[in-house]
Amino acid sequence: MRSFEISVPASSANIGPGFDVLGLALSSFLVLKVNVDTNSPETKDPNNCDISYEGEGAAGVPLRSDENLITRTALYVLRCNGIRTFPVGTRVHVINPIPLGRGLGSSGAAVVAGVILGNELGKLGLSKERMLDYCLMIERHPDNITAAMMGGFVGSFLRELSASDMERVEIPLAEVLPQPAGGQNTGLVPPEPPRNISHFIKYDWSESVRAIAIIPDFEVSTADSRDVLPSAYTRQDAIYNLQRLSVLTTALSRTPPNPELIYPAMQDKLHQPYRKILIPGLTDILSSVTPRTHPGLLGICLSGAGPTILALATENFEGIANEILKRFTNRGIKCSWRLLDLAKDGAVVTEH
């Protein structure tokens, strides 16, 4: 009998000018409660894994191990290492507070949880850095993945894979694994991922900064949010973001944080202006809720692909949240809000 728990934080990507670069791990945790009892009756699942689920998305999440994103990711990891199925008597109970399709890294957390699950059940002894390689063959956005795995405030990038790496059709190279879990002849003898697919750095973070997540009651798919972006940018817009990015990463580490520096440094011209058509009121909220109108506010941005709005602040959290809620309500959009801290440690495994 073995019992352990995997905890993976939500994440917010982009953080203003850091499009596809910056990520924040936030203190809302996807939790897997895992039990392995080899003496228990065999499960009906073909891969020896019973799944139960509670929380966000519970009504529509598949509970077959070769269909659920968490467990089929774990199967991918196991099969890369010569293990065909889960140990007999594996039971996984998922508790998910992270809203789906809201820009808070729900799929990234699921992939990270799945890779760690495969590592633990297979007793593979993979480091977090090596597990990142497995994650990034499934979820190709290092900003969310790195924040969820490593924790904290991170910057990351993908290195270019070789032509031979890209030709390996059994490695899933998509945001979501196609059925059943990859490419041609999935899982027969899937090759291990290339090493060091990404590079990252963890930035310092001022202890006084907290994150207010305003979560509208509708989803925006990553595919839709990508489709509205242009295929090319002007030199001026690229320079605009690079200049602000160079200031923001250090400004958020300073204590006390300076809103007159952080607020303008969180402006963006690469993704937020184009995604306004998917999120009613986005332009108004980003331009008119400022440190001068709402003391304590440091900066405000779209969280990932949205529709969640992320406001960084040191005080007046409820006042800032209520102002943004009101602006959405005026457009007939219901929202909830959460006050979140930086999840410094990222994904954690606890033995029971």
Coordinates of C-alpha atoms in Angstrom, one line a residue:
M1 CA 0.0 0.0 0.0
R2 CA 1.3 3.4 -1.0
S3 CA -0.4 6.7 -0.5
F4 CA 0.8 10.1 -1.7
E5 CA -0.4 13.5 -2.8
I6 CA 0.6 15.7 -5.8
S7 CA -0.1 19.5 -5.6
V8 CA 0.4 21.7 -8.6
P9 CA -0.3 25.5 -8.6
A10 CA -2.4 27.5 -11.1
S11 CA -0.4 29.9 -13.2
S12 CA -0.8 33.1 -15.1
A13 CA 1.2 33.8 -18.2
N14 CA 2.3 36.8 -20.2
I15 CA 2.0 39.4 -17.3
G16 CA 1.6 42.3 -19.6
P17 CA 4.6 42.7 -22.0
G18 CA 5.9 39.1 -21.3
F19 CA 3.9 37.5 -24.1
D20 CA 4.8 33.7 -24.1
V21 CA 7.8 34.5 -21.8
L22 CA 6.7 35.3 -18.3
G23 CA 4.8 33.1 -15.9
L24 CA 3.5 33.3 -12.3
A25 CA 2.7 30.4 -10.1
L26 CA -0.4 31.2 -8.0
S27 CA -1.8 29.7 -4.8
S28 CA -4.7 27.8 -6.1
F29 CA -3.7 24.1 -6.3
L30 CA -4.7 21.1 -8.4
V31 CA -4.4 18.2 -6.0
L32 CA -4.1 14.5 -6.8
K33 CA -4.7 12.0 -4.0
V34 CA -3.1 8.8 -5.1
N35 CA -3.4 5.3 -3.6
V36 CA -1.8 2.1 -4.8
D37 CA -3.0 -1.1 -3.2
T38 CA -1.9 -4.2 -5.0
N39 CA -4.2 -6.3 -2.9
S40 CA -7.3 -4.4 -3.9
P41 CA -9.7 -5.8 -6.6
E42 CA -8.6 -5.0 -10.2
T43 CA -10.2 -2.0 -11.7
K44 CA -12.4 -2.1 -14.9
D45 CA -10.0 0.4 -16.5
P46 CA -7.7 -1.2 -19.1
N47 CA -4.7 0.5 -17.6
N48 CA -5.4 -0.4 -13.9
C49 CA -6.4 3.1 -12.8
D50 CA -9.6 4.2 -11.2
I51 CA -10.2 8.0 -11.4
S52 CA -12.6 10.2 -9.4
Y53 CA -12.9 13.9 -9.7
E54 CA -14.3 16.9 -7.9
G55 CA -14.2 20.6 -8.5
E56 CA -14.0 22.7 -11.7
G57 CA -15.1 20.9 -14.8
A58 CA -16.3 17.8 -12.9
A59 CA -19.3 17.4 -15.1
G60 CA -17.4 17.0 -18.3
V61 CA -14.0 15.5 -17.4
P62 CA -13.5 12.0 -18.8
L63 CA -12.7 9.3 -16.2
R64 CA -11.0 6.7 -18.4
S65 CA -7.3 6.7 -17.9
D66 CA -6.6 6.8 -21.7
E67 CA -8.9 9.8 -22.1
N68 CA -8.2 12.0 -19.0
L69 CA -5.5 14.5 -19.7
I70 CA -3.7 13.8 -16.4
T71 CA -3.6 10.1 -16.6
R72 CA -2.9 9.8 -20.3
T73 CA 0.0 12.1 -19.7
A74 CA 1.2 9.8 -17.0
L75 CA 0.8 6.8 -19.3
Y76 CA 3.0 8.6 -21.9
V77 CA 5.7 9.1 -19.3
L78 CA 5.5 5.4 -18.1
R79 CA 5.6 4.1 -21.7
C80 CA 8.6 6.2 -22.6
N81 CA 10.3 4.2 -19.8
G82 CA 9.1 0.7 -20.7
I83 CA 6.1 0.5 -18.4
R84 CA 2.8 -0.3 -20.1
T85 CA 0.2 0.4 -17.5
F86 CA -0.3 1.8 -14.0
P87 CA 0.4 -0.5 -11.1
V88 CA -2.5 -2.8 -10.2
G89 CA -4.8 -1.1 -7.6
T90 CA -4.0 2.5 -8.6
R91 CA -6.7 5.0 -7.6
V92 CA -6.4 8.7 -8.3
H93 CA -8.8 11.3 -6.8
V94 CA -8.5 14.7 -8.5
I95 CA -9.5 17.9 -6.6
N96 CA -9.4 20.9 -9.0
P97 CA -10.2 24.5 -8.0
I98 CA -8.6 25.9 -11.2
P99 CA -11.3 27.2 -13.6
L100 CA -11.1 25.6 -17.1
G101 CA -10.5 27.9 -20.1
R102 CA -10.0 31.0 -18.0
G103 CA -6.3 31.8 -18.5
L104 CA -5.2 30.4 -15.2
G105 CA -3.2 27.4 -16.5
S106 CA -5.6 24.6 -15.9
S107 CA -4.3 22.4 -18.7
G108 CA -0.7 23.2 -17.8
A109 CA -1.4 22.1 -14.2
A110 CA -3.0 18.9 -15.5
V111 CA 0.0 18.1 -17.7
V112 CA 2.5 18.8 -14.8
A113 CA 0.4 16.6 -12.5
G114 CA 0.3 13.8 -15.0
V115 CA 4.1 13.8 -15.6
I116 CA 4.8 13.8 -11.9
L117 CA 2.2 11.0 -11.5
G118 CA 4.0 8.9 -14.1
N119 CA 7.3 9.6 -12.4
E120 CA 6.1 8.6 -9.0
L121 CA 4.2 5.5 -10.0
G122 CA 7.0 4.3 -12.2
K123 CA 9.6 5.2 -9.6
L124 CA 11.6 6.8 -12.3
G125 CA 13.6 9.3 -10.2
L126 CA 13.3 12.1 -12.8
S127 CA 14.4 15.6 -11.7
K128 CA 12.0 18.5 -12.1
E129 CA 14.1 19.8 -15.0
R130 CA 13.8 16.4 -16.8
M131 CA 10.1 16.3 -16.1
L132 CA 9.8 19.7 -17.8
D133 CA 11.0 18.0 -21.0
Y134 CA 8.1 15.5 -20.9
C135 CA 5.6 18.3 -20.1
L136 CA 6.8 20.4 -23.0
M137 CA 6.2 17.7 -25.5
I138 CA 2.5 17.9 -24.6
E139 CA 1.9 21.5 -23.6
R140 CA 4.1 23.7 -25.8
H141 CA 3.8 26.9 -23.6
P142 CA 6.8 27.0 -21.3
D143 CA 5.5 30.1 -19.4
N144 CA 2.6 28.2 -17.7
I145 CA 4.4 24.8 -17.5
T146 CA 7.6 26.2 -15.9
A147 CA 5.7 28.3 -13.4
A148 CA 3.5 25.3 -12.4
M149 CA 6.4 22.9 -12.1
M150 CA 9.1 25.2 -10.6
G151 CA 7.0 27.8 -8.9
G152 CA 7.6 31.5 -8.4
F153 CA 8.0 34.2 -11.0
V154 CA 9.7 32.8 -14.1
G155 CA 10.9 33.6 -17.5
S156 CA 11.4 30.8 -20.1
F157 CA 11.9 30.0 -23.7
L158 CA 11.9 26.8 -25.9
R159 CA 15.0 25.9 -27.8
E160 CA 14.6 24.9 -31.4
L161 CA 14.3 21.1 -31.8
S162 CA 16.3 19.3 -34.4
A163 CA 14.6 18.0 -37.6
S164 CA 14.9 14.4 -36.3
D165 CA 13.2 15.3 -33.0
M166 CA 10.3 17.0 -34.9
E167 CA 9.9 13.9 -37.1
R168 CA 9.2 11.5 -34.2
V169 CA 5.5 11.2 -34.8
E170 CA 4.9 9.2 -31.6
I171 CA 5.8 12.2 -29.5
P172 CA 2.7 14.4 -29.0
L173 CA 3.6 17.9 -30.3
A174 CA 0.3 19.6 -29.5
E175 CA -1.3 21.6 -26.7
V176 CA -3.7 18.7 -26.0
L177 CA -2.9 15.1 -26.8
P178 CA -4.9 13.7 -29.7
Q179 CA -6.8 10.5 -29.1
P180 CA -5.8 8.2 -27.5
A181 CA -2.5 9.8 -26.4
G182 CA -0.2 10.9 -29.1
G183 CA 0.8 10.2 -32.7
Q184 CA 1.0 7.1 -34.9
N185 CA 1.1 3.8 -33.0
T186 CA 0.9 5.7 -29.8
G187 CA 2.6 4.2 -26.8
L188 CA 4.0 1.0 -28.4
V189 CA 7.6 2.1 -27.9
P190 CA 7.5 5.9 -27.5
P191 CA 10.9 7.5 -27.5
E192 CA 12.0 9.7 -24.6
P193 CA 11.8 13.4 -25.2
P194 CA 14.9 15.4 -26.1
R195 CA 16.7 16.9 -23.2
N196 CA 16.7 20.5 -22.1
I197 CA 13.9 21.5 -24.4
S198 CA 13.5 24.8 -22.5
H199 CA 15.6 27.2 -20.5
F200 CA 14.3 29.3 -17.6
I201 CA 15.1 31.6 -14.8
K202 CA 13.3 32.4 -11.5
Y203 CA 13.1 36.1 -10.7
D204 CA 12.9 37.6 -7.3
W205 CA 9.4 38.8 -6.1
S206 CA 8.5 41.5 -3.6
E207 CA 6.8 39.8 -0.6
S208 CA 4.2 42.7 -0.5
V209 CA 2.8 41.9 -3.9
R210 CA -0.4 39.8 -4.2
A211 CA -2.5 38.9 -7.2
I212 CA -6.2 39.6 -7.6
A213 CA -7.8 37.3 -10.2
I214 CA -11.1 38.5 -11.7
I215 CA -12.6 35.4 -13.3
P216 CA -15.5 36.0 -15.8
D217 CA -18.1 33.3 -16.2
F218 CA -17.2 32.3 -19.7
E219 CA -14.4 30.4 -21.4
V220 CA -11.9 31.5 -24.0
S221 CA -10.1 28.7 -25.8
T222 CA -6.4 29.0 -26.4
A223 CA -7.0 28.2 -30.1
D224 CA -9.5 31.1 -30.4
S225 CA -7.2 33.5 -28.6
R226 CA -4.3 32.6 -30.8
D227 CA -6.4 32.9 -34.0
V228 CA -7.1 36.7 -33.4
L229 CA -3.4 37.5 -33.2
P230 CA -1.6 38.9 -36.3
S231 CA 1.0 36.8 -38.1
A232 CA 3.6 39.6 -37.9
Y233 CA 4.3 42.7 -35.8
T234 CA 5.8 46.0 -36.4
R235 CA 9.3 46.8 -35.2
Q236 CA 7.8 49.6 -33.0
D237 CA 5.4 47.2 -31.2
A238 CA 8.1 44.6 -30.6
I239 CA 10.5 47.3 -29.2
Y240 CA 7.6 48.7 -27.0
N241 CA 7.2 45.3 -25.3
L242 CA 10.9 44.5 -25.0
Q243 CA 11.5 47.9 -23.3
R244 CA 8.8 47.3 -20.7
L245 CA 9.8 43.7 -20.2
S246 CA 13.4 44.7 -19.4
V247 CA 12.0 47.0 -16.6
L248 CA 9.2 44.9 -15.2
T249 CA 11.1 41.8 -14.1
T250 CA 13.3 43.9 -11.8
A251 CA 10.6 46.3 -10.7
L252 CA 8.5 43.5 -9.3
S253 CA 11.4 42.4 -7.1
R254 CA 11.8 45.8 -5.4
T255 CA 10.5 46.6 -2.0
P256 CA 8.5 48.7 -1.7
P257 CA 7.2 48.2 -5.2
N258 CA 6.8 51.3 -7.3
P259 CA 3.4 51.6 -9.0
E260 CA 4.6 54.6 -11.1
L261 CA 7.1 52.2 -12.6
I262 CA 5.2 48.9 -12.6
Y263 CA 1.9 50.1 -14.1
P264 CA 3.4 51.5 -17.4
A265 CA 5.8 48.6 -17.5
M266 CA 2.8 46.1 -17.7
Q267 CA 1.5 47.7 -20.9
D268 CA 1.4 45.5 -24.0
K269 CA 1.0 45.8 -27.7
L270 CA 1.5 42.2 -28.8
H271 CA -1.6 40.3 -27.6
Q272 CA -4.0 42.3 -25.4
P273 CA -5.2 44.8 -28.1
Y274 CA -6.2 41.9 -30.4
R275 CA -8.0 39.9 -27.7
K276 CA -10.3 42.7 -26.8
I277 CA -12.9 41.3 -29.3
L278 CA -13.1 38.1 -27.2
I279 CA -13.5 39.9 -23.9
P280 CA -16.1 42.7 -23.6
G281 CA -14.8 45.6 -21.6
L282 CA -11.1 44.6 -21.7
T283 CA -9.8 47.8 -23.2
D284 CA -11.8 50.0 -20.7
I285 CA -10.6 48.0 -17.7
L286 CA -7.0 47.9 -18.7
S287 CA -6.8 51.6 -19.4
S288 CA -9.0 53.1 -16.7
V289 CA -8.3 51.1 -13.5
T290 CA -5.0 52.7 -12.4
P291 CA -2.9 53.3 -9.3
R292 CA -4.2 56.9 -9.2
T293 CA -7.8 55.8 -9.2
H294 CA -7.3 52.8 -6.9
P295 CA -4.4 53.1 -4.4
G296 CA -2.6 49.9 -3.8
L297 CA -2.8 48.8 -7.4
L298 CA 0.5 48.2 -9.1
G299 CA -0.5 46.9 -12.5
I300 CA -3.2 45.1 -14.5
C301 CA -3.2 42.7 -17.4
L302 CA -4.9 39.8 -19.1
S303 CA -4.0 36.5 -17.5
G304 CA -2.7 34.2 -20.1
A305 CA -5.2 34.1 -23.0
G306 CA -8.0 35.4 -20.8
P307 CA -10.7 36.1 -20.0
T308 CA -9.3 36.4 -16.4
I309 CA -8.0 39.8 -15.5
L310 CA -4.9 39.8 -13.2
A311 CA -4.3 42.8 -11.0
L312 CA -1.1 43.0 -8.9
A313 CA -1.5 45.0 -5.7
T314 CA -0.2 45.6 -2.2
E315 CA -3.5 46.7 -0.5
N316 CA -7.1 47.7 -1.2
F317 CA -7.7 44.2 -2.8
E318 CA -11.5 44.2 -2.4
G319 CA -11.9 47.7 -3.7
I320 CA -9.9 46.9 -6.8
A321 CA -11.7 43.7 -7.3
N322 CA -15.1 45.3 -6.9
E323 CA -14.3 48.0 -9.4
I324 CA -13.4 45.4 -12.1
L325 CA -16.4 43.3 -11.2
K326 CA -18.7 46.3 -11.6
R327 CA -17.3 47.0 -15.1
F328 CA -18.0 43.5 -16.2
T329 CA -21.4 43.5 -14.6
N330 CA -22.3 46.6 -16.5
R331 CA -21.8 44.5 -19.7
G332 CA -23.9 41.7 -18.4
I333 CA -21.0 39.4 -17.4
K334 CA -20.9 37.6 -14.1
C335 CA -17.5 37.2 -12.4
S336 CA -15.9 35.9 -9.3
W337 CA -12.6 36.9 -7.8
R338 CA -9.8 35.4 -5.8
L339 CA -6.9 36.9 -3.9
L340 CA -3.8 34.7 -4.6
D341 CA -0.2 34.7 -3.4
L342 CA 2.9 33.6 -5.3
A343 CA 3.3 29.8 -5.0
K344 CA 7.1 29.7 -4.6
D345 CA 7.7 26.0 -4.5
G346 CA 5.7 25.0 -7.6
A347 CA 4.6 21.3 -7.8
V348 CA 5.1 19.3 -4.6
V349 CA 4.8 15.6 -3.8
T350 CA 3.8 14.6 -0.2
E351 CA 4.0 11.0 1.0
H352 CA 1.4 9.8 3.5

